Coordinates of C-alpha atoms in Angstrom, one line a residue:
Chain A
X1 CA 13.3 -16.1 7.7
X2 CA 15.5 -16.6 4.9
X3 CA 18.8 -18.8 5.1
X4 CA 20.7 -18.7 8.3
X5 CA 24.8 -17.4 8.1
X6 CA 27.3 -20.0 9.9
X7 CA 29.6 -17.8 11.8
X8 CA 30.7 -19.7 14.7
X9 CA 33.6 -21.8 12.9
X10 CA 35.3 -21.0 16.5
X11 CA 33.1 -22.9 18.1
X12 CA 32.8 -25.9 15.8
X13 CA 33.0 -26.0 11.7
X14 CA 30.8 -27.9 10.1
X15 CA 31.5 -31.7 9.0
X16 CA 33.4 -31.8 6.1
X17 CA 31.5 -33.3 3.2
X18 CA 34.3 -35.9 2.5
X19 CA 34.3 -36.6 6.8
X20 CA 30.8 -37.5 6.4
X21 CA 32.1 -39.9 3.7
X22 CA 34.5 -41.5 5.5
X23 CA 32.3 -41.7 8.9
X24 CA 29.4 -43.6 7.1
X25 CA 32.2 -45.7 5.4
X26 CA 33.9 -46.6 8.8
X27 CA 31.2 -47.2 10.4
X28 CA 30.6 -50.1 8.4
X29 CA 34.4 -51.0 8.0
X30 CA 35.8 -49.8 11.4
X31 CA 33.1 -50.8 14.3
X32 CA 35.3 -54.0 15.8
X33 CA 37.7 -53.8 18.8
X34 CA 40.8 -52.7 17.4
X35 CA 42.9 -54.6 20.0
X36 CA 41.8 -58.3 18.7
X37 CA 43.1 -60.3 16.5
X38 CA 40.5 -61.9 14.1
X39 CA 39.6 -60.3 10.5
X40 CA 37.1 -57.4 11.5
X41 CA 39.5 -56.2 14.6
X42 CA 42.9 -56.3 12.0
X43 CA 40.7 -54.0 9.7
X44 CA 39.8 -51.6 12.5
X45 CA 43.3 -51.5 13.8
X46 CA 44.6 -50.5 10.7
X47 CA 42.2 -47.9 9.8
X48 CA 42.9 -46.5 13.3
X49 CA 47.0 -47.1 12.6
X50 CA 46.2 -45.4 8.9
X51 CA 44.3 -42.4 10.4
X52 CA 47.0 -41.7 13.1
X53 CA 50.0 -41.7 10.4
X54 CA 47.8 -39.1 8.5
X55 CA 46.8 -37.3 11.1
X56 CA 50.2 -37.4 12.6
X57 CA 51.8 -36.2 9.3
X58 CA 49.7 -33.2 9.0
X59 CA 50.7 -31.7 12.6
X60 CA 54.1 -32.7 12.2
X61 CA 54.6 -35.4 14.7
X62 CA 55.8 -38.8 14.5
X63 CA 52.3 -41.8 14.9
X64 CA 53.9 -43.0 18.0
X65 CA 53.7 -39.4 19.4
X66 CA 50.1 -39.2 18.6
X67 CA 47.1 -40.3 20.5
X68 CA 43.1 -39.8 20.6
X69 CA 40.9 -38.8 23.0
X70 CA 37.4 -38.3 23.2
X71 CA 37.7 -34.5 22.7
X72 CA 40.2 -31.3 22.9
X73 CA 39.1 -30.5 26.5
X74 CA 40.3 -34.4 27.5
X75 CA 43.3 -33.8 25.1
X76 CA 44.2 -31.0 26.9
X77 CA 44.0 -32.0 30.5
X78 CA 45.6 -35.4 30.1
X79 CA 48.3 -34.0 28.2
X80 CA 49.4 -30.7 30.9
X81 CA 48.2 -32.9 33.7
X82 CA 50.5 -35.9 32.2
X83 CA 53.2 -33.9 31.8
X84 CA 52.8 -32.1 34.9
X85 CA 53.3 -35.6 36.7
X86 CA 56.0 -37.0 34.9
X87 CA 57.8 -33.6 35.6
X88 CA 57.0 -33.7 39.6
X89 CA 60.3 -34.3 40.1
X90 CA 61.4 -31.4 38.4
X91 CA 59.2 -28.6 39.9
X92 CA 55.2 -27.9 40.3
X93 CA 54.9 -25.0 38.6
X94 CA 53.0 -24.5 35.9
X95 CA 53.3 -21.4 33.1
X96 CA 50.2 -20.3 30.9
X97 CA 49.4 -17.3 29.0
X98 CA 45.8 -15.6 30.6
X99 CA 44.4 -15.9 27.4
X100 CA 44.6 -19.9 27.0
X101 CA 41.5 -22.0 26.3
X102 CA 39.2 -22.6 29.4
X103 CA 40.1 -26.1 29.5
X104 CA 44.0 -25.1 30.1
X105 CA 43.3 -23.3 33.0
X106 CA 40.7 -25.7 34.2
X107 CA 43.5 -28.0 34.2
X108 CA 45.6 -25.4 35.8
X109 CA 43.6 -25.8 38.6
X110 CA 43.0 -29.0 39.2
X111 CA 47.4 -28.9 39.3
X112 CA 46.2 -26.7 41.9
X113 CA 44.0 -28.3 43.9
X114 CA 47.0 -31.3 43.9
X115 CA 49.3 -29.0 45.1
X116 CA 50.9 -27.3 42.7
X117 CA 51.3 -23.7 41.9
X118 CA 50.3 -21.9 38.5
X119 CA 50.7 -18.4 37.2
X120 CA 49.5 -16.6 34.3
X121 CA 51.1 -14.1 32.1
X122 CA 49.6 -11.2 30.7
X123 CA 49.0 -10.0 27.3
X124 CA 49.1 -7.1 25.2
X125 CA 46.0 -5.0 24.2
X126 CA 45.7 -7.3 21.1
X127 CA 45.8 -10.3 23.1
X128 CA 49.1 -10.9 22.5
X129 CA 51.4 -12.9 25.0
X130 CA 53.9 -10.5 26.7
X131 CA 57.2 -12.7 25.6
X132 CA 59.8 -11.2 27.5
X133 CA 57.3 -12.0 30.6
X134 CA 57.0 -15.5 29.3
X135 CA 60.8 -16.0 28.8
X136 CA 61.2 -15.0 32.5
X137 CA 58.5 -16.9 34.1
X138 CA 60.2 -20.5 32.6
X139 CA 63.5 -19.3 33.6
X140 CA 62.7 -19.7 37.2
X141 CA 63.5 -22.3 39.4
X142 CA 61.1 -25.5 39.5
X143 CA 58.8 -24.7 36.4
X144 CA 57.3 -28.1 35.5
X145 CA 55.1 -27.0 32.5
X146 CA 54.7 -23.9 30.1
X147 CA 51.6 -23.3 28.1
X148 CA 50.3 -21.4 24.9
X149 CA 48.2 -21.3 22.3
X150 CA 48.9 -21.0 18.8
X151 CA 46.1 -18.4 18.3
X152 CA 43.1 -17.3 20.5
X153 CA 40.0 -18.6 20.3
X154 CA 38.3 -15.3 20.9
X155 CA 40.1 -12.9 19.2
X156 CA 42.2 -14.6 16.9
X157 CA 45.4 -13.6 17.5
X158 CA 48.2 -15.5 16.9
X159 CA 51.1 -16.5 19.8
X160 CA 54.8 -16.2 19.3
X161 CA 55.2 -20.0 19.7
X162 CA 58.3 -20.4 18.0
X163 CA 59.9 -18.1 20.0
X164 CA 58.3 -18.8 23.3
X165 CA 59.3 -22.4 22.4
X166 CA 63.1 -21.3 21.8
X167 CA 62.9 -20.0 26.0
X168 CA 61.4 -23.0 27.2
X169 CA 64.3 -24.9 24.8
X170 CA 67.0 -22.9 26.9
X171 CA 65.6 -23.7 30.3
X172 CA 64.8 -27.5 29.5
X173 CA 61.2 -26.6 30.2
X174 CA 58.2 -28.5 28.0
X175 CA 56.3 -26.5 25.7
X176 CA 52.3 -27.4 25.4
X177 CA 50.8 -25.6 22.7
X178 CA 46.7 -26.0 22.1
X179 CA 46.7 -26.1 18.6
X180 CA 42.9 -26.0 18.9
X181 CA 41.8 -22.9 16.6
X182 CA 44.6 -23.2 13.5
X183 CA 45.2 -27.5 13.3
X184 CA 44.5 -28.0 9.2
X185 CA 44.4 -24.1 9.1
X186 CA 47.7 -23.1 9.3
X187 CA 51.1 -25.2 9.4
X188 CA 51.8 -26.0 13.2
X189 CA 54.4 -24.1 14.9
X190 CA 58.0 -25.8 15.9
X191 CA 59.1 -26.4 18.8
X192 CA 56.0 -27.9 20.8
X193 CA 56.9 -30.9 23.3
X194 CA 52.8 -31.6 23.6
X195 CA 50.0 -30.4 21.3
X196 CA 46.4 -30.6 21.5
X197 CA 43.8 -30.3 19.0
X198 CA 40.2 -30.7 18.1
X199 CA 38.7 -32.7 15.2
X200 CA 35.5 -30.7 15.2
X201 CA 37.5 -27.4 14.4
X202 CA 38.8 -28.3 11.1
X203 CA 35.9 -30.0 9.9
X204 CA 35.6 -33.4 11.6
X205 CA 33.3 -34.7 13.6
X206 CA 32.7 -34.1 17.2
X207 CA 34.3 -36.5 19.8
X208 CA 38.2 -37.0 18.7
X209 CA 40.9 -34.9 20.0
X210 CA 44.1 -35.3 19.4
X211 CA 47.3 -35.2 22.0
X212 CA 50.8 -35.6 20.8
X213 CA 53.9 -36.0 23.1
X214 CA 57.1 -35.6 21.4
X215 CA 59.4 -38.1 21.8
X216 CA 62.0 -37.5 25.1
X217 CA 58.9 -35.7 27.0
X218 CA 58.9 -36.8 30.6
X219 CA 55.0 -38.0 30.5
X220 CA 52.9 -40.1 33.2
X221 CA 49.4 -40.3 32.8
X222 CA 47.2 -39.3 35.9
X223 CA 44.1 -41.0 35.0
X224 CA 43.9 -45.1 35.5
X225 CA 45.5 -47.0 32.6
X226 CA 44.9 -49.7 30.2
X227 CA 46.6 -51.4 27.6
X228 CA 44.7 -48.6 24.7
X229 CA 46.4 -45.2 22.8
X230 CA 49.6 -46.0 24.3
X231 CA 48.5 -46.2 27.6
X232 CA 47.5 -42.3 27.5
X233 CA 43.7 -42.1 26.8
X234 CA 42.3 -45.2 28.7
X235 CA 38.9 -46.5 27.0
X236 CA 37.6 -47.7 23.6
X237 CA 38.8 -46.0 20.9
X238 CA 36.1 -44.5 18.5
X239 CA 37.6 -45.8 15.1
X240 CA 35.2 -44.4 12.4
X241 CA 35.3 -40.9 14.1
X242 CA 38.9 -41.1 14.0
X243 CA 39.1 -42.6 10.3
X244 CA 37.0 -39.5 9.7
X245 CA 38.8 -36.8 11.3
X246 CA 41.7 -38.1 10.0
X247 CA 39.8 -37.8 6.5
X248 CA 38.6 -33.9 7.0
X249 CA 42.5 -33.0 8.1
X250 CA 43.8 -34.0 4.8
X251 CA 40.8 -32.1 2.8
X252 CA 40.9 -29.0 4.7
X253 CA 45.0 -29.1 4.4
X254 CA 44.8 -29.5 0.8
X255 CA 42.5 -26.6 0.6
X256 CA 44.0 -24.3 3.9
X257 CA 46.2 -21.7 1.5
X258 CA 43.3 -20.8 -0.8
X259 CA 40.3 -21.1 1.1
X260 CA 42.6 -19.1 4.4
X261 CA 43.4 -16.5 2.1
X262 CA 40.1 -15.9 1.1
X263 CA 38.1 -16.1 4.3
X264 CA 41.1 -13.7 5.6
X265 CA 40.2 -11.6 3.0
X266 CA 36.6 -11.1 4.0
X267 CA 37.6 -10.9 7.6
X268 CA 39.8 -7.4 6.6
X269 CA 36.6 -6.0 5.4
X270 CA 34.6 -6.8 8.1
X271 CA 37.8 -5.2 10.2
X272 CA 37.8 -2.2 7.9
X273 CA 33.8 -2.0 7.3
X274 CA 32.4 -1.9 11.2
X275 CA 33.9 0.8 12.3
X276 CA 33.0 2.8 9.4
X277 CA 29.6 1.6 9.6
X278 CA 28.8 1.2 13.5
X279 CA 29.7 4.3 15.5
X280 CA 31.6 3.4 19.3
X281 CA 33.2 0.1 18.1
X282 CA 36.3 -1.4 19.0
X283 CA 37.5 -3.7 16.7
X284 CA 39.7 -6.3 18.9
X285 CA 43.1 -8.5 18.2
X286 CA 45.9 -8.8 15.9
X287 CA 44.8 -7.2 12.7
X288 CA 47.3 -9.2 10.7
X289 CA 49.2 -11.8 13.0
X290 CA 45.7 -13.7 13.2
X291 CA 43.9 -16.6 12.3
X292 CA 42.7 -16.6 9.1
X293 CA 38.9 -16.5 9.9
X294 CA 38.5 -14.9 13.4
X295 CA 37.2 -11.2 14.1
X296 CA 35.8 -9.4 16.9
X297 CA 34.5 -6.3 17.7
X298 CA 32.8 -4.6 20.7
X299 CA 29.8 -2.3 20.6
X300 CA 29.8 0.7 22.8
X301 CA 26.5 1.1 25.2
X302 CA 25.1 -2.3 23.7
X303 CA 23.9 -5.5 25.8
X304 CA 25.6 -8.7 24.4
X305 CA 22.8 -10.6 24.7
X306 CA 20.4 -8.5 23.2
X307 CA 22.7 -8.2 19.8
X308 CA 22.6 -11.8 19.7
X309 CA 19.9 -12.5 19.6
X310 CA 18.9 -10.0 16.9
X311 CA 21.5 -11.3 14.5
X312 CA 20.2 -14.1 15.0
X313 CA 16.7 -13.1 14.2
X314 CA 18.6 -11.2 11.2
X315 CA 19.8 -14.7 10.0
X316 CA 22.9 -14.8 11.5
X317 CA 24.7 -17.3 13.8
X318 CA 28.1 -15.4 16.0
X319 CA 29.6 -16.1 19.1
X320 CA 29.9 -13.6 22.5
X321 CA 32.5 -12.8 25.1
X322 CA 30.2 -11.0 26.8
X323 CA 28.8 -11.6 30.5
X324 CA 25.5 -11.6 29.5
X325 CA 25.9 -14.2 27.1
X326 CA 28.3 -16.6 29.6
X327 CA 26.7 -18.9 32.5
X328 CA 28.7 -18.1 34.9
X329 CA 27.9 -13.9 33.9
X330 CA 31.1 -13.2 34.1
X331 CA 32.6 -11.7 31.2
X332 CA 35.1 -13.6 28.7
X333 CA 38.9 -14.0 30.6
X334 CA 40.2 -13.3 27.2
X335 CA 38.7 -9.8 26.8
X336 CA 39.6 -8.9 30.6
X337 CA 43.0 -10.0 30.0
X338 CA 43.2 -8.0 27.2
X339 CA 41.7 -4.6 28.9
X340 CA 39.3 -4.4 26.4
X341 CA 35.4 -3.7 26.2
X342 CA 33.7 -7.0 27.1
X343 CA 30.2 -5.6 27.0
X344 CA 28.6 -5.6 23.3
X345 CA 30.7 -8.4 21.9
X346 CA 30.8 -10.3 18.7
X347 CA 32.6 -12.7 17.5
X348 CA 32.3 -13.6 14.0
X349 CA 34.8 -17.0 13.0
X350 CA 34.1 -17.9 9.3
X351 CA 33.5 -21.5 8.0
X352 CA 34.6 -23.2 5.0
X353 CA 32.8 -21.8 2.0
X354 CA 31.6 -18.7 3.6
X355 CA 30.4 -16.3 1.2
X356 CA 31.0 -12.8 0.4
X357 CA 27.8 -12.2 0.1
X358 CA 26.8 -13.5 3.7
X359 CA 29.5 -11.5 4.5
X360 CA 28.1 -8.1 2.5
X361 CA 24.4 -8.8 4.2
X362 CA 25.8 -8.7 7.5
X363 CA 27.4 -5.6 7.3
X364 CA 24.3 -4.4 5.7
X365 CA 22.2 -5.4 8.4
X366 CA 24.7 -4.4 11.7
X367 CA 24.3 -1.0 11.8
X368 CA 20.6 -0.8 12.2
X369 CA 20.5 -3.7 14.6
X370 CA 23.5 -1.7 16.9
X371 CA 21.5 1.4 16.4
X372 CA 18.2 0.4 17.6
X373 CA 19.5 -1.5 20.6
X374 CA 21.2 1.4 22.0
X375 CA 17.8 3.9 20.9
X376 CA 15.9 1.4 23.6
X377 CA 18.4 1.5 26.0
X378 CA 18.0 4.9 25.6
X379 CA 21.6 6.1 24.6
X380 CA 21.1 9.1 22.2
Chain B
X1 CA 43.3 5.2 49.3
X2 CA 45.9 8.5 50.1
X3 CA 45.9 10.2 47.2
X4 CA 42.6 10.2 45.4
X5 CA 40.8 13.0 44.5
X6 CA 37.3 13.5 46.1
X7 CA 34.9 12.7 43.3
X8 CA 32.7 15.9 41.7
X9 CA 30.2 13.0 41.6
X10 CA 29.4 9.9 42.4
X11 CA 27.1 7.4 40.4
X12 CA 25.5 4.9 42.1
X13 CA 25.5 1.9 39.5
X14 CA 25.4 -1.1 42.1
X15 CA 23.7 -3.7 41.2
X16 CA 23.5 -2.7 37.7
X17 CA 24.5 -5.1 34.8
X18 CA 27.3 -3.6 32.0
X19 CA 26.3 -1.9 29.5
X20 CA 24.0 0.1 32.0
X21 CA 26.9 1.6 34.2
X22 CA 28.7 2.8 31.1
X23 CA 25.7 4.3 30.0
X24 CA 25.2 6.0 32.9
X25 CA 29.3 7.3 32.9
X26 CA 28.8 8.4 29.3
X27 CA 25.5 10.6 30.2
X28 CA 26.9 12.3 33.1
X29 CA 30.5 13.0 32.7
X30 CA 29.9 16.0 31.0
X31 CA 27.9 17.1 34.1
X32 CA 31.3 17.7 35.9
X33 CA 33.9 20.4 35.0
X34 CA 37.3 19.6 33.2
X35 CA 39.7 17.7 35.4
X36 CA 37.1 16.9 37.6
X37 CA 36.7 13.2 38.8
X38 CA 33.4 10.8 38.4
X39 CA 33.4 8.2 40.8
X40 CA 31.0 5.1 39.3
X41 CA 30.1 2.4 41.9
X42 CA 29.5 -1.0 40.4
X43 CA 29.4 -4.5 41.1
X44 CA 29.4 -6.1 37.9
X45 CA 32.4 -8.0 37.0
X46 CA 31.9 -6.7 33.6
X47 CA 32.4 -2.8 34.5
X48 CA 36.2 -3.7 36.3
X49 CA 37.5 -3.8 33.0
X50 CA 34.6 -1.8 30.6
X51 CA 35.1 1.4 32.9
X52 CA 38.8 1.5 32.0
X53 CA 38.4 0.7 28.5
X54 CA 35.7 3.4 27.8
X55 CA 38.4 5.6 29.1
X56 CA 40.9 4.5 26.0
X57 CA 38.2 4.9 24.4
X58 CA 36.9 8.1 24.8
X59 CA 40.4 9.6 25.8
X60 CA 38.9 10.3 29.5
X61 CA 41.4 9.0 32.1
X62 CA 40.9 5.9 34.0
X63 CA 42.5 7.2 37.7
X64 CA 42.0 4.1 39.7
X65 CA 39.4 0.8 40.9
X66 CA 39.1 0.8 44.6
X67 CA 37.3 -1.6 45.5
X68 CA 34.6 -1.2 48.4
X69 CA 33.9 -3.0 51.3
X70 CA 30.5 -3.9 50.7
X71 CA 31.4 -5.5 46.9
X72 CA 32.3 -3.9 44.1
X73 CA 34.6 -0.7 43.3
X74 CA 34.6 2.6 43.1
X75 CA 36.4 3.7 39.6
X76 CA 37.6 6.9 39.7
X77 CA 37.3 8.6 35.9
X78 CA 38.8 12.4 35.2
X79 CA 37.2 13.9 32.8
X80 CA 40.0 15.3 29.8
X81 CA 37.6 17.5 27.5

């Protein structure tokens, strides 16, 4: 088999050569308790202070907004669950789009199962959050939290956060965007009160999320506390992961308008190509209010599974909504949200450096792979 | 369930896993005549939302999901051409 295509940027992007860098560098510099006070423990501490005024810089937040946590799922749930709390007095209801990340609406029902209440509100075809909808749901009495992502993970579509952040504004309710799929992709949208992101997405390494609460947000952690992150993310920090995320944010920033451009380029021909190529295909989302490097399509008549498994035979590694590809079998929430076909899914998410001619050799190889999954499934 | 037209035909696609009941739909529509209604019975999640889509799709109309009372729906598809 020849080399293997990275597709699955969604998912996680591969560590950034100048992460890997800084890890092995902080690893050696950065391994001491940062909360001590002899030689070793100042230098940790002030890599961790350094990599928090950076990391805070580049999502536009303040360093004593920002905190780490072990990964975007934790960042997520203590940061709606935190605010859900210190908002009790307010109301226990809770907002989200139905096409946020499955660790929002995880959290969403945990709020739940404590008591609260939670609705979702629906998209448009492209995945798009219906805003007047939105507007109207955190207008009512007694909303505690309103959620939404800057774009889809799925289908990479982006979310009127600005505006849906100008509603909450008017009815004093806080914002929490997941800025999961465009943090050191795109600039971050105003008007969040708390953001979550992922290191691994932009090119750091696995293990550090990041949850910023804006200054004047009503927060109160759920979880036990102790004296680390501001008394938000209990437990010891991971310093050289941190230094290192920190490290990949301000690479892939420097390079986010060029290298965006260009992988959003190749994603408009794969958006043109397929359906030109692959008879019965839907291709799914925003076709230009996207993230740079997401695209999805679904196959008429073809199992998900199957298809994955031949581009991956074919060389190449993509992503499914599709049931058959999911442990629970249940197709994607995203793609039944959307009304759209969940069965013969793919979701290609392009890395850094991805080529145009990976690009070109899947689009070569798609048609025949589609074709002769649906001749043994016997679909003429 | 007032309302509903009485399906020209009925395919039995319990049990089977998506893409298999669309298959089935796209095979046999064309077995009814115009306007007529194809009544697919499935109880995979997947085919809730798939059935209706094909529809878009294919410009048939989706009529309604009723769901049954042993699992599952009934989804009621007229055929437009």
């Amino acid at each position: 088999m020849g080399p293997v295509a990275y597709f699955d940027a969604a998912s996680t992007e591969p560590l950034h050569p100048q992460a890997r860098e800084a890890l092995l560098t902080a690893i050696d510099a950065g391994w001491a308790d940062p909360a001590r006070l002899y030689n070793q423990a100042r230098r940790a501490h002030l890599l961790l202070e350094q990599a928090r005024a950076e990391v805070a810089e580049a999502l536009g937040a303040r360093p004593d907004e920002v905190v780490f946590a072990s990964s975007g799922t934790q960042a997520v749930h203590l940061g709606m669950l935190g605010t859900l709390h210190g908002r009790r007095r307010a109301g226990r209801h809770l907002v989200a789009s139905a096409v946020e990340h499955s660790s929002v609406l995880h959290a969403a029902q945990a709020h739940e199962r404590d008591g609260g209440t939670a609705e979702t509100v629906g998209v448009s075809l492209t995945g798009r959050v219906d805003l007047d909808a939105f507007t109207a749901a955190v207008a009512r009495e007694g909303v505690a939290l309103a959620c939404l992502q800057t774009a889809n993970h799925e289908v990479g579509t982006l979310q009127p956060v600005e505006e849906a952040a100008e509603a909450c504004r008017r009815h004093g309710v806080p914002l929490f965007v997941d800025a999961a799929q465009t943090a050191g992709r795109l600039p971050v949208p105003a008007g969040w009160s708390v953001l979550a992101a992922s290191a691994h997405k932009w090119g750091g390494p696995a293990g550090v999320g990041v949850l910023a609460v804006r200054k004047g947000t009503r927060f109160r952690s759920f979880v036990p506390e102790d004296e680390r992150e501001r008394r938000r993310v209990p437990g010891f920090e991971n310093v050289p992961a941190v230094v290192a995320a920190a490290a990949a944010l301000k690479a892939v920033r420097a390079e986010a308008e060029a290298e965006g451009a260009r992988l959003s380029a190749l994603v408009d021909r794969i958006r043109e190509t397929v359906p030109k190529i692959v008879p019965d295909v839907e291709v799914i989302g925003e076709p230009v209010e996207r993230a740079p490097h997401i695209v999805t399509f679904s196959c008429l008549y073809v199992d998900g599974e199957a298809l994955l498994t031949e581009l991956d035979r074919a060389g190449f590694a993509v992503s499914s909504g599709s049931s058959c590809t999911a442990s629970t079998l249940r197709p994607s929430h995203v793609l039944e949200a959307m009304g759209v076909l969940t069965h013969g899914n793919v979701r290609v998410s392009l890395p850094r450096g991805a080529s145009a001619a990976e690009v070109d050799r899947f689009l070569a190889v798609l048609p025949d792979v589609v074709r002769r999954i649906r001749k043994d499934a016997g679909v003429a | 369930m007032t309302d509903v037209t009485q399906p020209a035909l009925t395919i039995d696609a319990l049990g089977k896993k998506c893409p298999i009941p669309i298959i089935m739909l796209a095979e046999q529509i064309n077995f009814v005549p115009l306007n007529a209604v194809v009544a697919v019975l499935a109880d995979d999640p997947a085919a809730y939302t798939d059935v209706p889509a094909w529809c878009r799709l294919k410009s048939h109309r989706h009529v309604g999901s009723y769901e049954l009372p042993e699992g599952g729906w009934a989804i009621h598809v007229r055929r437009n051409y």
